[in-house]
Short mmCIF file of C-alpha atoms and ligand atoms in Angstrom, two decimals:
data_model
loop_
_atom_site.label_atom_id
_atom_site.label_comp_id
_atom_site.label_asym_id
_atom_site.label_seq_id
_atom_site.Cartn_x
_atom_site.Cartn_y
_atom_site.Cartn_z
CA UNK G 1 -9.02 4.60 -7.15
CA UNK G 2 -8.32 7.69 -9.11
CA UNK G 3 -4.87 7.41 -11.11
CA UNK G 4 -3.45 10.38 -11.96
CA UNK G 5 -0.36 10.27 -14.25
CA UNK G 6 1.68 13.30 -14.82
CA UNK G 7 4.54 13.66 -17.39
CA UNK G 8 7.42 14.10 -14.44
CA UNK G 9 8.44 13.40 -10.69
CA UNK G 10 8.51 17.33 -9.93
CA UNK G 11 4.23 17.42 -11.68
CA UNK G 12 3.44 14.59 -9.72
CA UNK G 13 5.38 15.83 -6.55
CA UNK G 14 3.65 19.32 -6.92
CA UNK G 15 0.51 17.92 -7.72
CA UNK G 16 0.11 15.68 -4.59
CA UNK G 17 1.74 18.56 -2.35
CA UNK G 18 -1.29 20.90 -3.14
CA UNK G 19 -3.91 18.00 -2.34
CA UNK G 20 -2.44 18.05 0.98
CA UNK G 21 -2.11 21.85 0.92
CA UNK G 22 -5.90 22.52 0.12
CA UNK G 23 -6.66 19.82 3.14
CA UNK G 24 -4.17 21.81 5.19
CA UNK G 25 -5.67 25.26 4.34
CA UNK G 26 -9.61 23.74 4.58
CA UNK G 27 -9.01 22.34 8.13
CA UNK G 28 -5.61 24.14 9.68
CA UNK G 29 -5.89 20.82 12.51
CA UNK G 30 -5.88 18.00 10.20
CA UNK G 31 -3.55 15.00 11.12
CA UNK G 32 -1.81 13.88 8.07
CA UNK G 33 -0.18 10.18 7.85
CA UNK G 34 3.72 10.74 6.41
CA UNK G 35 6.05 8.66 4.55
CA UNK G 36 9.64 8.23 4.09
CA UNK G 37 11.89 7.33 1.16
CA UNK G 38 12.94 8.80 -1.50
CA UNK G 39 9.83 9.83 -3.46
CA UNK G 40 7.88 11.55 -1.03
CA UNK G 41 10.96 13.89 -0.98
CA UNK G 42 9.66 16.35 -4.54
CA UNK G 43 5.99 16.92 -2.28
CA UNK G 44 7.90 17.58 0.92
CA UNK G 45 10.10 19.98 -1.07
CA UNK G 46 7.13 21.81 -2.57
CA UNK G 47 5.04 21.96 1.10
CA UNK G 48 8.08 23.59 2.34
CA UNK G 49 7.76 25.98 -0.38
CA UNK G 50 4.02 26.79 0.02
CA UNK G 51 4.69 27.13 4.01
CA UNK G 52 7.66 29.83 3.22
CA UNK G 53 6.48 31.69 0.28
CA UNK G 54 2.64 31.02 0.59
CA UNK G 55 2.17 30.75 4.19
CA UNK G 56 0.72 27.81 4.38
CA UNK G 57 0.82 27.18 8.22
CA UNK G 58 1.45 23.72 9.36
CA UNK G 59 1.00 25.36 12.99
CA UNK G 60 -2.16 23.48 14.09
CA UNK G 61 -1.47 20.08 12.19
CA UNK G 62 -0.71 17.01 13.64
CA UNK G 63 1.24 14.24 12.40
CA UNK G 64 2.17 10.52 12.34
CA UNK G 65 4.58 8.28 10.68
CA UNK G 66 3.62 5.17 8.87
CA UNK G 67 7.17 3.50 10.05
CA UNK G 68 10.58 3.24 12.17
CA UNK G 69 13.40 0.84 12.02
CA UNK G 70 13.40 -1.37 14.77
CA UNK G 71 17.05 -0.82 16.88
CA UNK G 72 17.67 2.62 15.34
CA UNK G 73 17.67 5.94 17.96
CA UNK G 74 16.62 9.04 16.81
CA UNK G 75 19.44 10.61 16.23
CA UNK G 76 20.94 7.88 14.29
CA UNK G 77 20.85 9.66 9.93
CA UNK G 78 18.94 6.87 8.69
CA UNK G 79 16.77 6.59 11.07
CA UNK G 80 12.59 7.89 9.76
CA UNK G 81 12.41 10.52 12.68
CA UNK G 82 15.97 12.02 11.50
CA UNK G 83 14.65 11.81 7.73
CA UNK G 84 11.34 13.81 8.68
CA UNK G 85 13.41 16.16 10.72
CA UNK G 86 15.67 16.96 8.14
CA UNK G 87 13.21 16.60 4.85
CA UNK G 88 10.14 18.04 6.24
CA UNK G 89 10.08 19.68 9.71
CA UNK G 90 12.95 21.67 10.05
CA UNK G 91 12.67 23.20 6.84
CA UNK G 92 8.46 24.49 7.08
CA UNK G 93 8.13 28.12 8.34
CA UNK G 94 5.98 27.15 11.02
CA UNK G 95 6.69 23.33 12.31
CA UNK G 96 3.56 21.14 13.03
CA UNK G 97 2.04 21.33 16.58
CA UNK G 98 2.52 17.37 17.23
CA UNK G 99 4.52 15.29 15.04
CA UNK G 100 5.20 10.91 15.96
CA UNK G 101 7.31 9.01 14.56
CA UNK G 102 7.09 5.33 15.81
CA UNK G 103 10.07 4.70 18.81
CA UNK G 104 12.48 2.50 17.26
CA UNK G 105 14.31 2.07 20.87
CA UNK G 106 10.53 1.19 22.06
CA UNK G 107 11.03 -1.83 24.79
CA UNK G 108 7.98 -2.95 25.56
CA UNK G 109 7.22 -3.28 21.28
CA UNK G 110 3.46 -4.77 21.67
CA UNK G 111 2.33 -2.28 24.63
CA UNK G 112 4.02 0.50 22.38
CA UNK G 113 2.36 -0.08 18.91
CA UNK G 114 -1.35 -0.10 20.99
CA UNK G 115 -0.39 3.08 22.20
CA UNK G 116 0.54 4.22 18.84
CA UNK G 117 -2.72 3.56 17.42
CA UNK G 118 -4.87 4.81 20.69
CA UNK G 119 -2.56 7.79 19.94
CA UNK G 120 -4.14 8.49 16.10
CA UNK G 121 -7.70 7.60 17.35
CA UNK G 122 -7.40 10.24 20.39
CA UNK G 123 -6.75 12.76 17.52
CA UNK G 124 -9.52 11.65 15.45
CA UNK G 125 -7.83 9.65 13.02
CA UNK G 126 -5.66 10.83 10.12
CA UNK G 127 -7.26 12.97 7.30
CA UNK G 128 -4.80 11.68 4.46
CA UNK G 129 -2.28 9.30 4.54
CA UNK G 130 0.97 10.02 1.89
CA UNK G 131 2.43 6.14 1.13
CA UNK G 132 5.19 5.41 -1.18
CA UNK G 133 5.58 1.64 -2.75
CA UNK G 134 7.82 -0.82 -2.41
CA UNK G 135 9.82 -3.09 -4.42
CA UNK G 136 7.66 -6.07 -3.07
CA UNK G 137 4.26 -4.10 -3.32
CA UNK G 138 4.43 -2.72 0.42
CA UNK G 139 2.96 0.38 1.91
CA UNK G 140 4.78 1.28 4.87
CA UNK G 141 6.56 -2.05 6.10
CA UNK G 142 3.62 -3.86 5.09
CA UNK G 143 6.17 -6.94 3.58
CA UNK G 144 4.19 -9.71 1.12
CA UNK G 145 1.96 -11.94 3.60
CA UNK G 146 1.19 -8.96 5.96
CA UNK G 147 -2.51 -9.67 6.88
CA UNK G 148 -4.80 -7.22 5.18
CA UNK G 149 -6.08 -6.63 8.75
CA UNK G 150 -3.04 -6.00 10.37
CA UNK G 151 -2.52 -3.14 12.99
CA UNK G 152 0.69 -1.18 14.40
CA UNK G 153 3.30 -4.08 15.11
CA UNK G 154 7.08 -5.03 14.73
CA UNK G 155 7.53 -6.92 11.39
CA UNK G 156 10.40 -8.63 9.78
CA UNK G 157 11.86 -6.76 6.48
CA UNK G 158 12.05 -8.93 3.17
CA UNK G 159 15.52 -9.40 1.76
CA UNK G 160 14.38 -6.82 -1.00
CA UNK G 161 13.42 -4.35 0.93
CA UNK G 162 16.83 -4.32 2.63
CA UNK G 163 18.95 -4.51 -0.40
CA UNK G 164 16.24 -1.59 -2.03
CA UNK G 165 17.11 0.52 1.28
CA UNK G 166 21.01 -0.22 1.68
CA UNK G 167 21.71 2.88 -0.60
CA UNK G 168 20.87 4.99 2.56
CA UNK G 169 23.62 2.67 4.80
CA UNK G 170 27.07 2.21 4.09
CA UNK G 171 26.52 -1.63 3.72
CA UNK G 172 23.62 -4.28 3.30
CA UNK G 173 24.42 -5.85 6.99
CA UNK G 174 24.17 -2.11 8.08
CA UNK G 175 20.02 -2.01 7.35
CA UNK G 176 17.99 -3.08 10.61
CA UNK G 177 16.00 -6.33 10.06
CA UNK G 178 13.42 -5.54 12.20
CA UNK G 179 10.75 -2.25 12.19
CA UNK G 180 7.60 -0.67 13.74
CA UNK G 181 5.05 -0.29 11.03
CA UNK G 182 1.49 0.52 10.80
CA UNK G 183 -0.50 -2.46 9.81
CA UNK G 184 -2.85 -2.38 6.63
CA UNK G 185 -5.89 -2.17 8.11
CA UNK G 186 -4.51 0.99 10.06
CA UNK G 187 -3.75 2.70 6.67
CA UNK G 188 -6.97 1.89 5.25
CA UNK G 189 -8.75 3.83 8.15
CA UNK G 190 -7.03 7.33 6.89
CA UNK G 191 -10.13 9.34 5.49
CA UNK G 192 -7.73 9.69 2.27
CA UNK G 193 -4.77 8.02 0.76
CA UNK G 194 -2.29 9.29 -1.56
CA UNK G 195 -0.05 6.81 -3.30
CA UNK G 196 2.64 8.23 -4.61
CA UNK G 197 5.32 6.21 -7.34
CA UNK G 198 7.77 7.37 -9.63
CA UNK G 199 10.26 6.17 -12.26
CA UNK G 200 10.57 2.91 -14.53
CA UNK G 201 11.79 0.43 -11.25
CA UNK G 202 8.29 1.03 -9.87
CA UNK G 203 5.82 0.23 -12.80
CA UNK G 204 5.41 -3.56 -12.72
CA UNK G 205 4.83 -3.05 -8.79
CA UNK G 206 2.63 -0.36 -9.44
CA UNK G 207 0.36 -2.43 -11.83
CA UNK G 208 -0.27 -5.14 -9.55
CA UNK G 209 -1.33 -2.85 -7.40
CA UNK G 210 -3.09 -0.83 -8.81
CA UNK G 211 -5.06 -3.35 -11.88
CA UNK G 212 -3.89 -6.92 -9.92
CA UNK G 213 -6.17 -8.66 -7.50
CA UNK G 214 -6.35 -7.67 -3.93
CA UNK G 215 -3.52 -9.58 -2.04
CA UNK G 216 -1.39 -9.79 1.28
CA UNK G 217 1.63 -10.41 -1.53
CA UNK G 218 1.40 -7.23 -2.80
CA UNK G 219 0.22 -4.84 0.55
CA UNK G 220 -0.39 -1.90 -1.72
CA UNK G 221 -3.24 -3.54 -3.83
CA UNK G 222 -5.33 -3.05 -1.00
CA UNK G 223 -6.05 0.20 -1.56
CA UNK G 224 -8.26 -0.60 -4.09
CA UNK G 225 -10.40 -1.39 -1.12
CA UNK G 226 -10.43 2.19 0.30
CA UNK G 227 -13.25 4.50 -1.46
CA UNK G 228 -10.89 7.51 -1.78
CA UNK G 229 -7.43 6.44 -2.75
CA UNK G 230 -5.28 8.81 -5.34
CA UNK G 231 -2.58 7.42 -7.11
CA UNK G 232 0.06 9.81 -7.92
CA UNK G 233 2.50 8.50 -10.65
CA UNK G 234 4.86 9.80 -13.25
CA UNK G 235 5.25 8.42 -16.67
CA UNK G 236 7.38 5.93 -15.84
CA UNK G 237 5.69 4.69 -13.27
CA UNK G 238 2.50 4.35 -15.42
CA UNK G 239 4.25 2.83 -18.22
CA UNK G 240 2.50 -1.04 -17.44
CA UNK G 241 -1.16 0.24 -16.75
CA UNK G 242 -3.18 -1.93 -19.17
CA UNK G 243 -5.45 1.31 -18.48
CA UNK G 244 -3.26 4.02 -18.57
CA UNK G 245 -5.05 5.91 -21.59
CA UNK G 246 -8.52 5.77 -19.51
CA UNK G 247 -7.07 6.90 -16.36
CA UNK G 248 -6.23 9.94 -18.59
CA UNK G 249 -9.55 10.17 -19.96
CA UNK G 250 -11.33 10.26 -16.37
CA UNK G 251 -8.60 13.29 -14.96
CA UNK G 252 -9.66 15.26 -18.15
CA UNK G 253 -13.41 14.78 -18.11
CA UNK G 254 -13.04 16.08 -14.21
CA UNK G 255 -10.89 18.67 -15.17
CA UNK G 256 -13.13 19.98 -17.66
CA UNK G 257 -16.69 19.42 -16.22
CA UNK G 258 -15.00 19.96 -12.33
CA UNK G 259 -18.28 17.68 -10.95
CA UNK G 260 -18.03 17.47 -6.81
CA UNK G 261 -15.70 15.77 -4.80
CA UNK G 262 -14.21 14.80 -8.35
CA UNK G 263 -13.25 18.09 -9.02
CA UNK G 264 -10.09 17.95 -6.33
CA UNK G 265 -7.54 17.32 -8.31
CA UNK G 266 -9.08 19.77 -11.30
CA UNK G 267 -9.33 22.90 -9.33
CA UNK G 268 -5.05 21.99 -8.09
CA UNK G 269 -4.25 22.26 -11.81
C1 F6R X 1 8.57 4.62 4.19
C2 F6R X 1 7.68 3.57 3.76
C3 F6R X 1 8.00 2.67 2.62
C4 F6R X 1 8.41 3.43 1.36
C5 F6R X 1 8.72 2.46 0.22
C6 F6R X 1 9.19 3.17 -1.03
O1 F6R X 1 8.04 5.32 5.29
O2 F6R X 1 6.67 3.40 4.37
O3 F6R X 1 6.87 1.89 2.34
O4 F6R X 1 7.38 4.31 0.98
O5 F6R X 1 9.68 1.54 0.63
O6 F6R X 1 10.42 3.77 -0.79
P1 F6R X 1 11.09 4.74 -1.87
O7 F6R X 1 10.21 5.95 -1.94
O8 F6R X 1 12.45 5.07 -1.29
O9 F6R X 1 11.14 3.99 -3.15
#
């Protein structure tokens, strides 16, 4: 996994954004895998950006969301279609050609999450995959004791992941109990992850992840398994990494010798 700390949420935001903007401009049909929450917000901001004042055209890309609340309609504000609408789509210059966001209203739940997934393999899988953490180590709704080779499925959410998200809802009892979520194993079949964490709250999380073993407790540490993972942190979010000053090391070696596929994140700089 490359780690690649930068002094601030709006470095980190802007570089992660133009990872996915040199995918965007290298193949104008990837599919990209989106997140909600409140950090992918600073890269959505900056793609935005790019689209208006750079043209970066989102035209021919195709996305899906990693999640949905289960019980939540689309139009509901806290529901993750309503979030993308308003924090991503609305706002680029040209919108994506195809965007899903997992059917929280969905009836027939297991017949729905199969057709979610036939739905990224029919358009050849996604390219990168943007995650944010949780609390409890998820990616997505991937709670502690997901199976590391789960798929697209309704899941219960932990108590800390709905007192962590009743700052959207006017109460606790307000935040569903139930969502859609793509399973782990789903994630780890993007072609490229970016894992994205910022601020103090995060860092313990973020080193078991990232330095802990592999576990279904902590969903996110299983991107250590997937050969081209990017972690995108601030400061704060680095501040436990036994080795933080390494990880530093290894993104200014490739920055100054620029060698292959290692050279990405240089040549965004
Ligand atoms: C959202 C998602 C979640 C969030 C995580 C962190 O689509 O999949 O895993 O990424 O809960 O949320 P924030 O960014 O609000 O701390």
């Amino acid at each position: 996994m490359r780690v690649v700390i930068e002094p601030d949420y709006e470095g980190m935001s802007r570089k992660a954004a133009a990872m996915v903007a040199d995918l965007v401009r290298r193949k104008p049909d990837c599919v990209l895998g989106l997140a909600t929450g409140s950090t992918p917000i600073g890269l959505y901001k900056e793609l935005i950006r790019l689209s208006r004042e750079d043209g970066l055209d989102f035209s021919r890309v195709t996305t899906f969301n990693l999640d949905e609340y289960h019980g939540l309609a689309p139009e509901h504000d806290q529901c993750y279609r309503y979030f993308m609408e308003k924090n991503l789509f609305e706002g680029l210059k040209t919108r994506p050609k195809r965007t899903s966001v997992p059917d929280g209203l969905a009836r027939d739940v297991d017949g729905y999450c199969a057709s979610y997934e036939k739905a990224i393999k029919d358009s050849g899988g996604i390219d990168l995959q943007v995650l944010g953490i949780g609390g409890d180590g998820h990616i997505a709704f991937n709670e502690p004791g997901s199976s590391l080779g789960s798929r697209t499925r309704l899941v219960v959410l932990t108590e800390e992941t709905i007192t962590d998200n009743s700052r959207f809802f006017a109460s606790a009892d307000d935040v569903p109990r139930f969502a859609l979520t793509m399973g782990v194993a789903t994630i780890l079949e993007a072609r490229k992850c970016l894992l994205l964490a910022s601020g103090i709250k995060k860092s313990k999380v973020v080193r078991e992840a990232i330095e802990g073993p592999v576990t279904s407790q902590i969903t996110a540490s299983a991107l250590q398994l997937h050969p081209d993972t990017f972690a995108f942190l601030d400061e704060d979010a680095a501040d436990l990494l036994e080795l933080k000053d390494y990880y530093k090391h290894v993104e200014k070696m490739y920055g100054e010798h620029g060698v292959g596929r290692r050279a990405a994140v240089a040549a965004t700089r």
